[in-house]
Amino acid sequence: MRIFSGIQPTGRKHLGNYIGAIRGYLDGQERGDPAVYCIVDLHATSVAYEPTALPAYVLDTAAMLMAAGLDPERCVLFRQSDVAEHSELCWLLASVTAYGDLQRMHQFKEKSAREQELVRTSLFLYPVLQAADILLYKTDEVPVGDDQRQHVELAREIARRFNATYGEVLVEPEHVIPTSGARIMDLQEPEAKMSTTGGTEQGRIYIDDEPGAIVKKVKRAQTDSGSEIARAREKAGISNLIEVYAVARGVAPEEVEREFGGQGYGAFKQAVGEAIADLLAPVRERYRELRADESELERTLAAGADRAREIAVPVMDEVHEAMGLGRSVRHPR
């Protein structure tokens, strides 16, 4: 079973990243042979960003993943731009990607609407690069949040079309989405997903937030005017908090509703804030230890890139041969 997932190095990681993606990485680490995890800095260049800040964000992300439990000895953890085969395969897969498919990508529509000065071609091609990330490792499973379902489906379609055109080379991956916590919502805008780039600071709980700040943010979370602790379409805010508490405590949402029946929003928000703080505390403490040693983080990413290349290079050789291209020459960094 080969498992792959990528994570953006844009900004501090938040509760939605942890519950929706990173926890799935830990499960994949136990089952994958290997589990391959990529910090996708090339994807970060598809929107406006600060080049001088990006290297530090990559190290932040590496430290956070390791603090959450990823062990570079038991999985492959690396920086995307260190493995040139990702960008090469993206170009080659563009030859079997329908323009119309890319036009229908929800995230392109959402992100392009936020770009004020320039909508980059790389943003349009983002799903092709994501498909290359996945298909380069002949991935069986992709642990992702619910918002990435469409992109994994496109990767499957690209693999099918490539194999139909050039011969059976690539593997069609399956997405694996958490049964609970797949989509954690913004505390201030509970109709929108918690996001690094959207919403407000008060709507996001960062993994490295102090416990007091976490409880304060939860207490200020937007909810409806009622008092019943129950999930409902018209109660987006309280439904989100029920989901978060259920994940943090490892119980079913129905059990949360029974536990807090009749207690009101104030007591429930306090309990949710404390549960989140308890969940994130060991990750936050370990992160601070790891992040202090930048040279060790760089060494870890370089070693991971070497291991990733051992898998990627033979796949690219197969792709070159299938497409009738010249013999690929791989130069170690």
Tab-separated table of C-alpha atoms in Angstrom:
chain	number	residue	atom	x	y	z
A	1	MET	CA	0.000	0.000	0.000
A	2	ARG	CA	1.613	3.240	-1.153
A	3	ILE	CA	0.254	6.444	0.403
A	4	PHE	CA	0.924	10.057	-0.644
A	5	SER	CA	-0.249	13.449	0.507
A	6	GLY	CA	1.030	17.008	0.210
A	7	ILE	CA	0.644	20.018	2.468
A	8	GLN	CA	1.070	23.705	1.687
A	9	PRO	CA	3.810	25.603	3.557
A	10	THR	CA	1.762	28.805	3.587
A	11	GLY	CA	1.551	30.293	7.071
A	12	ARG	CA	0.950	28.738	10.488
A	13	LYS	CA	-0.905	25.441	10.610
A	14	HIS	CA	-4.351	25.519	12.172
A	15	LEU	CA	-6.830	23.148	13.761
A	16	GLY	CA	-8.442	22.358	10.405
A	17	ASN	CA	-5.075	21.230	9.009
A	18	TYR	CA	-4.452	19.060	12.050
A	19	ILE	CA	-7.836	17.346	12.201
A	20	GLY	CA	-8.577	17.221	8.482
A	21	ALA	CA	-5.169	16.184	7.164
A	22	ILE	CA	-2.284	15.677	9.593
A	23	ARG	CA	-4.047	13.061	11.737
A	24	GLY	CA	-4.637	11.082	8.557
A	25	TYR	CA	-0.926	11.260	7.832
A	26	LEU	CA	-0.215	9.500	11.116
A	27	ASP	CA	-2.570	6.672	10.210
A	28	GLY	CA	-0.919	6.432	6.786
A	29	GLN	CA	2.499	6.230	8.376
A	30	GLU	CA	1.388	3.014	10.075
A	31	ARG	CA	-0.028	1.441	6.895
A	32	GLY	CA	2.028	2.861	4.038
A	33	ASP	CA	4.806	1.014	2.229
A	34	PRO	CA	5.952	3.692	2.086
A	35	ALA	CA	3.898	6.682	3.187
A	36	VAL	CA	5.167	9.719	1.231
A	37	TYR	CA	4.509	13.246	2.553
A	38	CYS	CA	5.490	16.308	0.569
A	39	ILE	CA	5.694	19.972	1.598
A	40	VAL	CA	4.434	21.492	-1.642
A	41	ASP	CA	6.358	24.752	-1.981
A	42	LEU	CA	5.896	24.806	-5.774
A	43	HIS	CA	2.147	25.011	-5.237
A	44	ALA	CA	2.686	28.009	-2.961
A	45	THR	CA	4.004	30.017	-5.926
A	46	SER	CA	0.637	29.791	-7.738
A	47	VAL	CA	-0.680	32.825	-5.819
A	48	ALA	CA	0.923	36.004	-4.514
A	49	TYR	CA	3.483	35.105	-1.835
A	50	GLU	CA	6.617	36.435	-0.156
A	51	PRO	CA	9.720	34.624	-1.519
A	52	THR	CA	11.908	35.549	1.447
A	53	ALA	CA	9.394	34.049	3.888
A	54	LEU	CA	8.775	30.779	2.038
A	55	PRO	CA	11.894	28.868	3.229
A	56	ALA	CA	10.964	29.531	6.863
A	57	TYR	CA	7.383	28.413	6.225
A	58	VAL	CA	8.702	25.130	4.817
A	59	LEU	CA	10.703	24.534	7.993
A	60	ASP	CA	7.704	25.542	10.120
A	61	THR	CA	5.620	22.926	8.330
A	62	ALA	CA	8.264	20.214	8.590
A	63	ALA	CA	8.648	20.840	12.314
A	64	MET	CA	4.875	20.825	12.820
A	65	LEU	CA	4.411	17.525	10.973
A	66	MET	CA	7.154	15.901	12.995
A	67	ALA	CA	5.792	17.367	16.232
A	68	ALA	CA	2.406	15.838	15.398
A	69	GLY	CA	4.029	12.412	15.145
A	70	LEU	CA	5.501	11.917	11.670
A	71	ASP	CA	8.771	10.019	11.921
A	72	PRO	CA	11.146	10.609	8.965
A	73	GLU	CA	12.580	7.130	9.595
A	74	ARG	CA	9.159	5.538	9.049
A	75	CYS	CA	7.842	7.722	6.214
A	76	VAL	CA	9.254	9.838	3.366
A	77	LEU	CA	9.098	13.548	4.255
A	78	PHE	CA	10.550	16.073	1.803
A	79	ARG	CA	10.261	19.452	0.062
A	80	GLN	CA	8.569	19.310	-3.347
A	81	SER	CA	11.016	21.589	-5.177
A	82	ASP	CA	13.933	19.327	-4.179
A	83	VAL	CA	12.569	16.621	-6.513
A	84	ALA	CA	12.511	18.005	-10.080
A	85	GLU	CA	10.456	15.064	-11.352
A	86	HIS	CA	7.321	16.691	-9.894
A	87	SER	CA	7.424	19.679	-12.224
A	88	GLU	CA	8.546	17.579	-15.201
A	89	LEU	CA	5.653	15.150	-14.806
A	90	CYS	CA	3.246	18.067	-14.456
A	91	TRP	CA	4.189	19.242	-17.952
A	92	LEU	CA	3.889	15.764	-19.415
A	93	LEU	CA	0.489	15.148	-17.794
A	94	ALA	CA	-0.774	18.424	-19.248
A	95	SER	CA	-0.781	16.581	-22.583
A	96	VAL	CA	-3.626	14.360	-21.347
A	97	THR	CA	-5.530	16.909	-19.223
A	98	ALA	CA	-8.681	18.441	-20.667
A	99	TYR	CA	-8.850	22.240	-20.561
A	100	GLY	CA	-12.529	21.994	-19.666
A	101	ASP	CA	-11.750	19.855	-16.613
A	102	LEU	CA	-9.485	22.571	-15.241
A	103	GLN	CA	-12.134	25.229	-15.844
A	104	ARG	CA	-14.497	23.316	-13.570
A	105	MET	CA	-12.152	23.194	-10.577
A	106	HIS	CA	-13.865	24.869	-7.610
A	107	GLN	CA	-10.636	25.993	-5.952
A	108	PHE	CA	-9.441	27.774	-9.085
A	109	LYS	CA	-12.652	29.779	-9.156
A	110	GLU	CA	-12.391	30.649	-5.477
A	111	LYS	CA	-8.682	31.499	-5.415
A	112	SER	CA	-8.646	33.407	-8.708
A	113	ALA	CA	-11.446	35.624	-7.376
A	114	ARG	CA	-9.199	36.608	-4.446
A	115	GLU	CA	-6.162	37.486	-6.576
A	116	GLN	CA	-6.256	41.253	-7.077
A	117	GLU	CA	-3.394	41.892	-9.502
A	118	LEU	CA	-2.610	38.693	-11.393
A	119	VAL	CA	-4.336	35.354	-11.885
A	120	ARG	CA	-1.400	33.091	-12.659
A	121	THR	CA	-1.384	30.282	-15.201
A	122	SER	CA	0.221	28.173	-12.464
A	123	LEU	CA	-2.987	28.542	-10.420
A	124	PHE	CA	-4.956	27.152	-13.367
A	125	LEU	CA	-2.468	24.258	-13.672
A	126	TYR	CA	-2.367	23.662	-9.910
A	127	PRO	CA	-4.518	20.487	-10.181
A	128	VAL	CA	-2.188	19.049	-12.832
A	129	LEU	CA	0.820	19.541	-10.576
A	130	GLN	CA	-1.159	17.977	-7.750
A	131	ALA	CA	-1.925	15.011	-9.990
A	132	ALA	CA	1.787	14.755	-10.808
A	133	ASP	CA	2.624	14.769	-7.095
A	134	ILE	CA	0.306	11.814	-6.554
A	135	LEU	CA	0.901	9.803	-9.722
A	136	LEU	CA	4.697	10.122	-9.573
A	137	TYR	CA	4.733	7.641	-6.676
A	138	LYS	CA	2.139	5.214	-8.106
A	139	THR	CA	0.021	6.095	-5.102
A	140	ASP	CA	-2.783	3.821	-3.905
A	141	GLU	CA	-4.301	6.128	-1.270
A	142	VAL	CA	-4.374	9.900	-0.778
A	143	PRO	CA	-5.440	11.113	2.697
A	144	VAL	CA	-7.048	14.528	2.154
A	145	GLY	CA	-9.654	16.878	3.539
A	146	ASP	CA	-13.070	16.948	1.926
A	147	ASP	CA	-12.177	20.093	-0.059
A	148	GLN	CA	-9.588	18.122	-2.066
A	149	ARG	CA	-11.966	15.392	-3.243
A	150	GLN	CA	-12.411	17.011	-6.692
A	151	HIS	CA	-8.648	17.254	-7.230
A	152	VAL	CA	-8.076	13.577	-6.456
A	153	GLU	CA	-10.900	12.652	-8.841
A	154	LEU	CA	-9.130	14.672	-11.539
A	155	ALA	CA	-5.865	12.830	-10.787
A	156	ARG	CA	-7.729	9.556	-11.349
A	157	GLU	CA	-9.089	10.827	-14.670
A	158	ILE	CA	-5.628	11.988	-15.775
A	159	ALA	CA	-4.163	8.571	-14.915
A	160	ARG	CA	-6.907	6.818	-16.895
A	161	ARG	CA	-6.391	9.024	-19.922
A	162	PHE	CA	-2.596	8.669	-19.788
A	163	ASN	CA	-2.857	4.858	-19.601
A	164	ALA	CA	-5.411	4.752	-22.417
A	165	THR	CA	-3.161	6.929	-24.585
A	166	TYR	CA	0.332	5.643	-23.826
A	167	GLY	CA	-0.082	2.283	-22.074
A	168	GLU	CA	-0.524	1.105	-18.490
A	169	VAL	CA	2.020	3.048	-16.461
A	170	LEU	CA	0.194	5.075	-13.796
A	171	VAL	CA	-1.948	3.967	-10.846
A	172	GLU	CA	-5.423	5.411	-10.205
A	173	PRO	CA	-5.393	6.610	-6.583
A	174	GLU	CA	-8.235	6.488	-4.057
A	175	HIS	CA	-8.927	9.416	-1.747
A	176	VAL	CA	-9.272	8.744	1.993
A	177	ILE	CA	-11.328	11.367	3.829
A	178	PRO	CA	-11.803	11.339	7.631
A	179	THR	CA	-15.218	10.106	8.771
A	180	SER	CA	-15.275	12.924	11.329
A	181	GLY	CA	-13.594	16.322	11.208
A	182	ALA	CA	-13.119	16.286	7.437
A	183	ARG	CA	-14.166	19.922	7.196
A	184	ILE	CA	-13.509	22.165	10.207
A	185	MET	CA	-15.184	25.529	9.804
A	186	ASP	CA	-14.077	29.091	10.625
A	187	LEU	CA	-15.136	30.129	14.148
A	188	GLN	CA	-16.314	33.547	12.984
A	189	GLU	CA	-17.708	32.478	9.613
A	190	PRO	CA	-19.048	28.958	10.262
A	191	GLU	CA	-20.333	28.615	6.703
A	192	ALA	CA	-16.710	28.751	5.448
A	193	LYS	CA	-13.864	26.285	5.961
A	194	MET	CA	-11.125	27.245	8.410
A	195	SER	CA	-8.344	28.475	6.149
A	196	THR	CA	-4.880	30.007	6.344
A	197	THR	CA	-5.643	32.512	3.591
A	198	GLY	CA	-9.330	33.289	4.179
A	199	GLY	CA	-11.366	34.443	7.164
A	200	THR	CA	-9.960	36.276	10.195
A	201	GLU	CA	-7.364	35.635	12.901
A	202	GLN	CA	-10.147	35.134	15.429
A	203	GLY	CA	-11.743	32.503	13.193
A	204	ARG	CA	-8.631	30.288	13.168
A	205	ILE	CA	-7.140	28.241	15.970
A	206	TYR	CA	-3.450	27.736	15.331
A	207	ILE	CA	-1.751	24.572	16.509
A	208	ASP	CA	0.829	26.690	18.348
A	209	ASP	CA	-1.725	29.007	20.014
A	210	GLU	CA	-1.470	29.208	23.790
A	211	PRO	CA	-4.286	27.496	25.749
A	212	GLY	CA	-5.722	30.791	26.961
A	213	ALA	CA	-5.890	32.148	23.413
A	214	ILE	CA	-7.636	28.987	22.226
A	215	VAL	CA	-10.326	29.154	24.912
A	216	LYS	CA	-10.843	32.868	24.230
A	217	LYS	CA	-11.335	32.301	20.493
A	218	VAL	CA	-13.824	29.498	21.085
A	219	LYS	CA	-15.804	31.567	23.584
A	220	ARG	CA	-16.144	34.271	20.909
A	221	ALA	CA	-17.163	31.806	18.182
A	222	GLN	CA	-20.257	32.789	16.193
A	223	THR	CA	-23.320	30.732	17.050
A	224	ASP	CA	-27.078	31.116	16.637
A	225	SER	CA	-29.368	32.811	19.153
A	226	GLY	CA	-30.611	29.533	20.674
A	227	SER	CA	-29.179	27.458	23.494
A	228	GLU	CA	-29.641	23.827	22.438
A	229	ILE	CA	-26.443	21.821	21.905
A	230	ALA	CA	-27.561	20.006	18.767
A	231	ARG	CA	-26.501	19.763	15.142
A	232	ALA	CA	-28.794	21.312	12.550
A	233	ARG	CA	-28.476	22.942	9.137
A	234	GLU	CA	-29.474	26.318	10.581
A	235	LYS	CA	-26.984	25.953	13.477
A	236	ALA	CA	-23.691	25.955	11.554
A	237	GLY	CA	-21.625	27.434	14.370
A	238	ILE	CA	-22.712	25.071	17.119
A	239	SER	CA	-22.635	22.095	14.735
A	240	ASN	CA	-18.990	22.884	13.995
A	241	LEU	CA	-18.122	23.062	17.702
A	242	ILE	CA	-19.854	19.731	18.332
A	243	GLU	CA	-17.777	18.140	15.563
A	244	VAL	CA	-14.543	19.612	16.918
A	245	TYR	CA	-15.272	18.525	20.491
A	246	ALA	CA	-16.171	15.019	19.318
A	247	VAL	CA	-12.836	14.682	17.515
A	248	ALA	CA	-10.829	16.186	20.390
A	249	ARG	CA	-12.369	13.808	22.923
A	250	GLY	CA	-12.602	10.794	20.616
A	251	VAL	CA	-16.370	10.369	20.966
A	252	ALA	CA	-19.367	10.412	18.615
A	253	PRO	CA	-21.188	13.725	17.999
A	254	GLU	CA	-24.378	12.151	19.357
A	255	GLU	CA	-22.600	11.530	22.650
A	256	VAL	CA	-21.585	15.197	22.791
A	257	GLU	CA	-25.201	16.268	22.314
A	258	ARG	CA	-26.289	14.010	25.181
A	259	GLU	CA	-23.468	15.149	27.462
A	260	PHE	CA	-24.246	18.848	27.115
A	261	GLY	CA	-28.016	18.677	26.784
A	262	GLY	CA	-29.559	21.568	28.716
A	263	GLN	CA	-26.249	23.198	29.698
A	264	GLY	CA	-26.271	26.161	27.293
A	265	TYR	CA	-23.644	27.609	24.971
A	266	GLY	CA	-21.399	29.213	27.596
A	267	ALA	CA	-20.480	26.000	29.398
A	268	PHE	CA	-20.176	24.122	26.118
A	269	LYS	CA	-17.812	26.660	24.553
A	270	GLN	CA	-15.597	26.552	27.651
A	271	ALA	CA	-15.414	22.752	27.409
A	272	VAL	CA	-14.653	22.868	23.668
A	273	GLY	CA	-11.844	25.393	24.178
A	274	GLU	CA	-10.257	23.289	26.914
A	275	ALA	CA	-10.568	20.097	24.864
A	276	ILE	CA	-8.822	21.710	21.888
A	277	ALA	CA	-6.063	23.113	24.122
A	278	ASP	CA	-5.481	19.645	25.618
A	279	LEU	CA	-5.408	18.054	22.144
A	280	LEU	CA	-2.831	20.491	20.784
A	281	ALA	CA	-0.617	21.006	23.839
A	282	PRO	CA	1.886	18.168	23.236
A	283	VAL	CA	2.185	19.076	19.549
A	284	ARG	CA	2.828	22.737	20.374
A	285	GLU	CA	5.532	21.906	22.912
A	286	ARG	CA	7.320	19.444	20.638
A	287	TYR	CA	7.098	21.873	17.703
A	288	ARG	CA	9.018	24.525	19.606
A	289	GLU	CA	11.819	22.068	20.322
A	290	LEU	CA	12.110	20.893	16.711
A	291	ARG	CA	11.792	24.315	15.085
A	292	ALA	CA	14.815	25.639	16.967
A	293	ASP	CA	17.214	23.370	15.034
A	294	GLU	CA	16.992	24.533	11.420
A	295	SER	CA	20.046	22.634	10.222
A	296	GLU	CA	18.552	19.353	11.420
A	297	LEU	CA	15.248	20.145	9.686
A	298	GLU	CA	17.111	20.846	6.442
A	299	ARG	CA	19.040	17.594	6.802
A	300	THR	CA	15.808	15.695	7.342
A	301	LEU	CA	14.183	17.200	4.235
A	302	ALA	CA	17.261	16.511	2.095
A	303	ALA	CA	17.358	12.880	3.203
A	304	GLY	CA	13.644	12.592	2.453
A	305	ALA	CA	14.173	14.017	-1.032
A	306	ASP	CA	16.831	11.369	-1.723
A	307	ARG	CA	14.367	8.636	-0.758
A	308	ALA	CA	11.587	10.227	-2.817
A	309	ARG	CA	13.858	10.334	-5.864
A	310	GLU	CA	14.558	6.608	-5.537
A	311	ILE	CA	10.850	6.037	-6.207
A	312	ALA	CA	10.257	8.878	-8.667
A	313	VAL	CA	13.133	8.318	-11.103
A	314	PRO	CA	12.107	4.814	-12.274
A	315	VAL	CA	8.523	6.033	-12.759
A	316	MET	CA	9.716	8.922	-14.906
A	317	ASP	CA	11.806	6.510	-16.949
A	318	GLU	CA	8.622	4.517	-17.627
A	319	VAL	CA	6.749	7.700	-18.561
A	320	HIS	CA	9.493	8.783	-20.977
A	321	GLU	CA	9.547	5.413	-22.675
A	322	ALA	CA	5.751	5.230	-22.938
A	323	MET	CA	5.537	8.736	-24.434
A	324	GLY	CA	8.348	8.151	-26.937
A	325	LEU	CA	10.576	10.771	-25.360
A	326	GLY	CA	14.350	10.850	-25.174
A	327	ARG	CA	16.142	8.876	-22.509
A	328	SER	CA	15.733	10.778	-19.259
A	329	VAL	CA	18.927	11.856	-17.497
A	330	ARG	CA	18.732	12.345	-13.744
A	331	HIS	CA	21.272	14.558	-12.021
A	332	PRO	CA	21.514	14.306	-8.227
A	333	ARG	CA	21.350	17.605	-6.392
